Tab-separated table of C-alpha atoms and ligand atoms in Angstrom:
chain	number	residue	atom	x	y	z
A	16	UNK	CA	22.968	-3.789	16.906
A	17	UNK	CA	24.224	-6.896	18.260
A	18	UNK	CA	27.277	-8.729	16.469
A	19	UNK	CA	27.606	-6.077	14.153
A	20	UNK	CA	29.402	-2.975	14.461
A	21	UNK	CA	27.779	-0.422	11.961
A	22	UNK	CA	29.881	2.699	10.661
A	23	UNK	CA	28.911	4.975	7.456
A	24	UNK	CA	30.676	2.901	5.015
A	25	UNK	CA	28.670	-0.195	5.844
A	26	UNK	CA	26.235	-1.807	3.383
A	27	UNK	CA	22.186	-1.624	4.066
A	28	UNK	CA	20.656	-4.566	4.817
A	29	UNK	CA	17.688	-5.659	3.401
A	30	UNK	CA	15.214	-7.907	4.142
A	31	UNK	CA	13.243	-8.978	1.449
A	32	UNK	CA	10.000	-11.523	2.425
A	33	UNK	CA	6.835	-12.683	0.746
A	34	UNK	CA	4.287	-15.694	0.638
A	35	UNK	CA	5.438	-19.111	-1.769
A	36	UNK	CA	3.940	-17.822	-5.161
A	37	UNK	CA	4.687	-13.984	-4.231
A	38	UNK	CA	7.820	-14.553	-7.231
A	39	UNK	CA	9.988	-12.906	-4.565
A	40	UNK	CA	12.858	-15.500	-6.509
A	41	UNK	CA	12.173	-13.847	-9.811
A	42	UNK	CA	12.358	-10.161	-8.744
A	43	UNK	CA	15.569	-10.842	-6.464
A	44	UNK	CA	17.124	-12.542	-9.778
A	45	UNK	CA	16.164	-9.246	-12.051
A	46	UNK	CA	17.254	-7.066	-8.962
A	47	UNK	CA	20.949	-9.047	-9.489
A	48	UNK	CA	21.121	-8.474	-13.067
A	49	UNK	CA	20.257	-4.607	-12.784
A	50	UNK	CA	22.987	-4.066	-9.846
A	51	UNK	CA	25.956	-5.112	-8.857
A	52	UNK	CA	25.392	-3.428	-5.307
A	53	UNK	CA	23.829	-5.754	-3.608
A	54	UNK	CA	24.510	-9.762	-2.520
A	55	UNK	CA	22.112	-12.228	-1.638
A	56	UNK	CA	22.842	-14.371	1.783
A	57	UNK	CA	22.479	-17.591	0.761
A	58	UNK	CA	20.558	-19.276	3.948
A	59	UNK	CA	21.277	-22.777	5.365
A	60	UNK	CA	17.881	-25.190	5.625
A	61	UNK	CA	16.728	-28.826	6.732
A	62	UNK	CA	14.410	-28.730	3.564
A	63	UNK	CA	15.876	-31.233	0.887
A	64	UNK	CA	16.939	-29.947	-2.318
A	65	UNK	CA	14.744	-29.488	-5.237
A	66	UNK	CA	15.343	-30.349	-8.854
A	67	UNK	CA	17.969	-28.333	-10.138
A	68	UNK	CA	18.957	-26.485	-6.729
A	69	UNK	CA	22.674	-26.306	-6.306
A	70	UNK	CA	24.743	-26.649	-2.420
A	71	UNK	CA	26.027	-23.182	-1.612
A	72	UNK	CA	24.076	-21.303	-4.406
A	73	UNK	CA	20.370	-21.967	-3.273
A	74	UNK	CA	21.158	-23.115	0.012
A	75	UNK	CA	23.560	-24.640	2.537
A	76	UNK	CA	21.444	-27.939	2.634
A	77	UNK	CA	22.213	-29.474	6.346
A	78	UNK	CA	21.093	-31.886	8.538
A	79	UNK	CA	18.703	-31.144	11.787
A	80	UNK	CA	21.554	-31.875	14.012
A	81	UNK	CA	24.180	-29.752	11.592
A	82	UNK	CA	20.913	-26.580	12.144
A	83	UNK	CA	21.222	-27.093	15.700
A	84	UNK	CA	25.010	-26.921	15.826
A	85	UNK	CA	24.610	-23.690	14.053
A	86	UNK	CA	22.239	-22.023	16.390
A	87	UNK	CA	24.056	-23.322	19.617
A	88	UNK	CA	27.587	-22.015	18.209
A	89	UNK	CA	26.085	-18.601	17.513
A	90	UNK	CA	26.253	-18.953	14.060
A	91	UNK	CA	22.970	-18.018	13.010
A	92	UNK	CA	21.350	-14.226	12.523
A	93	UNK	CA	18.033	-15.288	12.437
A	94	UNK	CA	16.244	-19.027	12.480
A	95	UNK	CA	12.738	-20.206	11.849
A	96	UNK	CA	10.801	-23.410	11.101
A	97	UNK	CA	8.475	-23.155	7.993
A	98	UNK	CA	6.575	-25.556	7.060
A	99	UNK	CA	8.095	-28.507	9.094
A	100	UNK	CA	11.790	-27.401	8.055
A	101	UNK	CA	14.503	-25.127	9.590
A	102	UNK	CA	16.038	-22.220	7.759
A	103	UNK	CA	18.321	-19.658	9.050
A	104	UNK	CA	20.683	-17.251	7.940
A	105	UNK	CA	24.971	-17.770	8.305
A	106	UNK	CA	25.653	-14.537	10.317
A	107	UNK	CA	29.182	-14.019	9.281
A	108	UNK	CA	28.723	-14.083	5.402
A	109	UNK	CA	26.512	-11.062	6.421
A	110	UNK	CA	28.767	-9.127	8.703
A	111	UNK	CA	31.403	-9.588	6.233
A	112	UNK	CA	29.689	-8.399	3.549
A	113	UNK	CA	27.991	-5.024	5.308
A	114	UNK	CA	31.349	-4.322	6.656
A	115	UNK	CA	32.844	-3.902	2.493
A	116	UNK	CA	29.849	-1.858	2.033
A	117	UNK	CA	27.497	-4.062	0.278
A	118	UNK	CA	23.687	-4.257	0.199
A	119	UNK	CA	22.580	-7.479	1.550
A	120	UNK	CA	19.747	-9.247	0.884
A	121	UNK	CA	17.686	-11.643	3.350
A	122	UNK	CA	15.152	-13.579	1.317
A	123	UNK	CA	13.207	-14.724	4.412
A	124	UNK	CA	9.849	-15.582	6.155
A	125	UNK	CA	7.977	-13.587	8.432
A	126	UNK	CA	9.452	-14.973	12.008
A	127	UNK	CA	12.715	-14.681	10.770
A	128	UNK	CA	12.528	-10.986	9.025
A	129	UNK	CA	10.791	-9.792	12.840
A	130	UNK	CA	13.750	-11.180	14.697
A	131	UNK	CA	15.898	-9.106	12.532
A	132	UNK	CA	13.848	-5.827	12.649
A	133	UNK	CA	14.121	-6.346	16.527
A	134	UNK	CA	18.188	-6.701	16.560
A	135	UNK	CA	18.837	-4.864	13.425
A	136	UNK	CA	16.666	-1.209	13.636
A	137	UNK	CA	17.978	-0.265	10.402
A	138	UNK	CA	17.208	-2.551	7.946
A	139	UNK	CA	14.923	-2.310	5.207
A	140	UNK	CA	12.075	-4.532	5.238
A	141	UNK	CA	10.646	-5.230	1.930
A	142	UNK	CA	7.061	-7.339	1.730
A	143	UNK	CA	6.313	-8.902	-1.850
A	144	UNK	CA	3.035	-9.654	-2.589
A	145	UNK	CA	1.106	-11.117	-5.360
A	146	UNK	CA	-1.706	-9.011	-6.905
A	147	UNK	CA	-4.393	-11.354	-5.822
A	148	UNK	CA	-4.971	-15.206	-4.318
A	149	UNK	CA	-6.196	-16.285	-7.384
A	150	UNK	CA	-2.848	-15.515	-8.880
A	151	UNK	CA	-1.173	-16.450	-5.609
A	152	UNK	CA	-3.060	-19.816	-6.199
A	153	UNK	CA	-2.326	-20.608	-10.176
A	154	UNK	CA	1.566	-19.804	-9.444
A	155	UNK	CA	2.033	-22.124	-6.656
A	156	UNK	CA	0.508	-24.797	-8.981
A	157	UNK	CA	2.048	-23.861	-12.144
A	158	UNK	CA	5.468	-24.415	-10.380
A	159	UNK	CA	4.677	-27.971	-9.561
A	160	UNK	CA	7.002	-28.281	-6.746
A	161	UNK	CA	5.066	-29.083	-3.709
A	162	UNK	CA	2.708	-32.127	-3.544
A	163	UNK	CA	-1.307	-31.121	-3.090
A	164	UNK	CA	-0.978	-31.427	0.855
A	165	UNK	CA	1.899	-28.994	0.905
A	166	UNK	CA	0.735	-26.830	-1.365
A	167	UNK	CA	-2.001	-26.754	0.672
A	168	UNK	CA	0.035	-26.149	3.776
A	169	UNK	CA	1.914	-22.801	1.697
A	170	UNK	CA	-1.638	-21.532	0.967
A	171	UNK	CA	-2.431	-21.462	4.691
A	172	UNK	CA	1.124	-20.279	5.312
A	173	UNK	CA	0.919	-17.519	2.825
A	174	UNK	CA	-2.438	-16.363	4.215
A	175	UNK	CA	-0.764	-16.308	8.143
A	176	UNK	CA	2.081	-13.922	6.338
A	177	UNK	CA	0.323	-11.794	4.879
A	178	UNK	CA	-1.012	-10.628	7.775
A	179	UNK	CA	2.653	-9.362	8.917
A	180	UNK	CA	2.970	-7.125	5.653
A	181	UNK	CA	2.206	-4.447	8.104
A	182	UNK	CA	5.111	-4.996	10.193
A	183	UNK	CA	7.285	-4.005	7.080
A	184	UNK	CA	8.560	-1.032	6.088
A	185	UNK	CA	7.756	-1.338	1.993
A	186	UNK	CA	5.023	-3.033	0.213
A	187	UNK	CA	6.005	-4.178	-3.364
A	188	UNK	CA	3.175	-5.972	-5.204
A	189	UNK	CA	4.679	-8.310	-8.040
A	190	UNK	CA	2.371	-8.262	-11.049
A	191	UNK	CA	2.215	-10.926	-13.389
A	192	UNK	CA	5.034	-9.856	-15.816
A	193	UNK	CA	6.275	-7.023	-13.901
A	194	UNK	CA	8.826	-8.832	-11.948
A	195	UNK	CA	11.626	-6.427	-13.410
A	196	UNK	CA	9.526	-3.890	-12.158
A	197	UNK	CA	9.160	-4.833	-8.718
A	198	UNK	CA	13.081	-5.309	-8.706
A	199	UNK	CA	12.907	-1.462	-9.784
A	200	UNK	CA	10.799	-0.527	-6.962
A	201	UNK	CA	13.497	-2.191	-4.174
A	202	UNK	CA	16.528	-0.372	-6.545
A	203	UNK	CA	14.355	2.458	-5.903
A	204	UNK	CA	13.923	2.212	-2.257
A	205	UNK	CA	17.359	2.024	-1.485
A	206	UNK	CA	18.400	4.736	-3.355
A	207	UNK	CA	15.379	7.087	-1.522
A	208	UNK	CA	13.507	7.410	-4.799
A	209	UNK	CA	10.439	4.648	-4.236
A	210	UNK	CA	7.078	5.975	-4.567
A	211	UNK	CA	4.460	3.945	-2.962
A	212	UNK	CA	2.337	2.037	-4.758
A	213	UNK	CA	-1.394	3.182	-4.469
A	214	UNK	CA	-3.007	-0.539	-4.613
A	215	UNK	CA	-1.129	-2.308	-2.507
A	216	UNK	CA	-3.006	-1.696	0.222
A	217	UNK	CA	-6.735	-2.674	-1.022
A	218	UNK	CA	-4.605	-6.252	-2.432
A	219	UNK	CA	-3.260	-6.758	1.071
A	220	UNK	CA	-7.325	-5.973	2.741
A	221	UNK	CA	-8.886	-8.030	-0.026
A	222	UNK	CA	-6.072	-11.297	0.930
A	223	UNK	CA	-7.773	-10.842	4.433
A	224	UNK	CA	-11.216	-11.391	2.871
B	314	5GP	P1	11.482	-22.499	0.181
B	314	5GP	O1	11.314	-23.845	0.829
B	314	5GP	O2	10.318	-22.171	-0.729
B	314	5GP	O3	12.818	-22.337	-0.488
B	314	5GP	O4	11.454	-21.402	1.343
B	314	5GP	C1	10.403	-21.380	2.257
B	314	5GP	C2	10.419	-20.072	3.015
B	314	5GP	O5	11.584	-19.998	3.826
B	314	5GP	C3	10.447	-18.859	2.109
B	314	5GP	O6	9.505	-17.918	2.608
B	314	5GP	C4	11.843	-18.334	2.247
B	314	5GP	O7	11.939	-16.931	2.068
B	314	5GP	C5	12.137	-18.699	3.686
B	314	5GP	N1	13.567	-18.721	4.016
B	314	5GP	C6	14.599	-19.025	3.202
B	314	5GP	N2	15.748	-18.883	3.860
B	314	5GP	C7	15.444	-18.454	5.104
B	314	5GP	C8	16.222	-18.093	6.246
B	314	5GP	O8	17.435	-18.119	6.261
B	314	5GP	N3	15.551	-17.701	7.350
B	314	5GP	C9	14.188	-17.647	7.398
B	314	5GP	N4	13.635	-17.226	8.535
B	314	5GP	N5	13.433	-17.954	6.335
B	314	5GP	C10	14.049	-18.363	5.212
């Protein structure tokens, strides 16, 4: 693996992706209350803040030019653009953490999440999905972030992921009120005990439709 030096008492990473509307926020914060095994990597971005995000806790919120820096210096693990903004994520925060023997958690995009399966073998990658567009579709609207057009633009984007859900190792679908139990299912895949879950499959085939 390159920039990391792995031995036994190292921390798993995890990456942990899925389309706007997937709730992949909501599980992650249930995941964090149920263990105190793992840390989230906070990622830096060009996107500006939204209501009620906080510097440093959300994101590192930076400047195009401050991104760049980044990736020349050889800060960053991974980098993408999504959506007409840059996010990447601070390599040493993760290093540092692994090498105390933490569980880390990459809440990433596709691009970003094959980058690290390619220079990281070993870590987990986790796809969220929601059980259906429809739902995919009323959650992105009930959250009333994104203006029409770029809602519009996260649809499209969500579609284009879902077609990497193959790439990943696990499949977790988040059903509507189940996000504790989708944080069970990633407890459970780290500690070996996961059992697949039988519809995830037909969901993914029936996004593609
Ligand atoms: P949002 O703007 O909704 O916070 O995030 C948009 C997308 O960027 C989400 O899919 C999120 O997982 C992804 N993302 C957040 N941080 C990073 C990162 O450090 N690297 C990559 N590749 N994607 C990220």
């Amino acid at each position: 693996m390159r920039g990391f030096r792995m031995s036994s008492k190292m921390g798993k990473l995890f990456v942990v992706s899925g389309s706007s509307g997937s709730g992949k926020g909501t599980v992650l914060d249930a995941l964090f209350k149920m263990s105190d095994n793992f840390c989230y990597s906070v990622s830096a971005t060009t996107r500006p803040p939204r209501a009620g995000e906080k510097e440093g806790v959300d994101y590192f919120f930076v400047s195009r030019e401050q991104f760049i820096d980044m990736i020349e210096k050889g800060e960053m693990l991974e980098y993408a653009e999504f959506c007409g903004n840059l996010y990447g994520t601070p390599k040493k925060f993760v290093a540092e953490q692994l090498a105390k023997g933490m569980n880390v958690i990459l809440e990433i995009e596709v691009c970003g999440a094959m980058q690290i399966k390619e220079k990281i073998p070993d870590a987990v990658l986790i796809f969220i999905t929601p059980p259906s567009f429809e739902e995919l579709k009323k959650r992105l609207h009930d959250r009333g972030t994104e203006t029409d057009e770029a809602m519009e633009e996260r649809l499209k984007t969500a579609l284009t992921e879902i077609k990497f859900a193959k790439e990943y190792d696990y499949i977790i679908v988040n059903r509507t009120g189940e996000s504790e139990k989708a944080a069970r299912d990633i407890l459970a895949i780290a500690d070996g005990t996961y059992v697949k879950d039988a519809q995830a499959q037909e969901i993914l085939r029936n996004f593609m439709n």
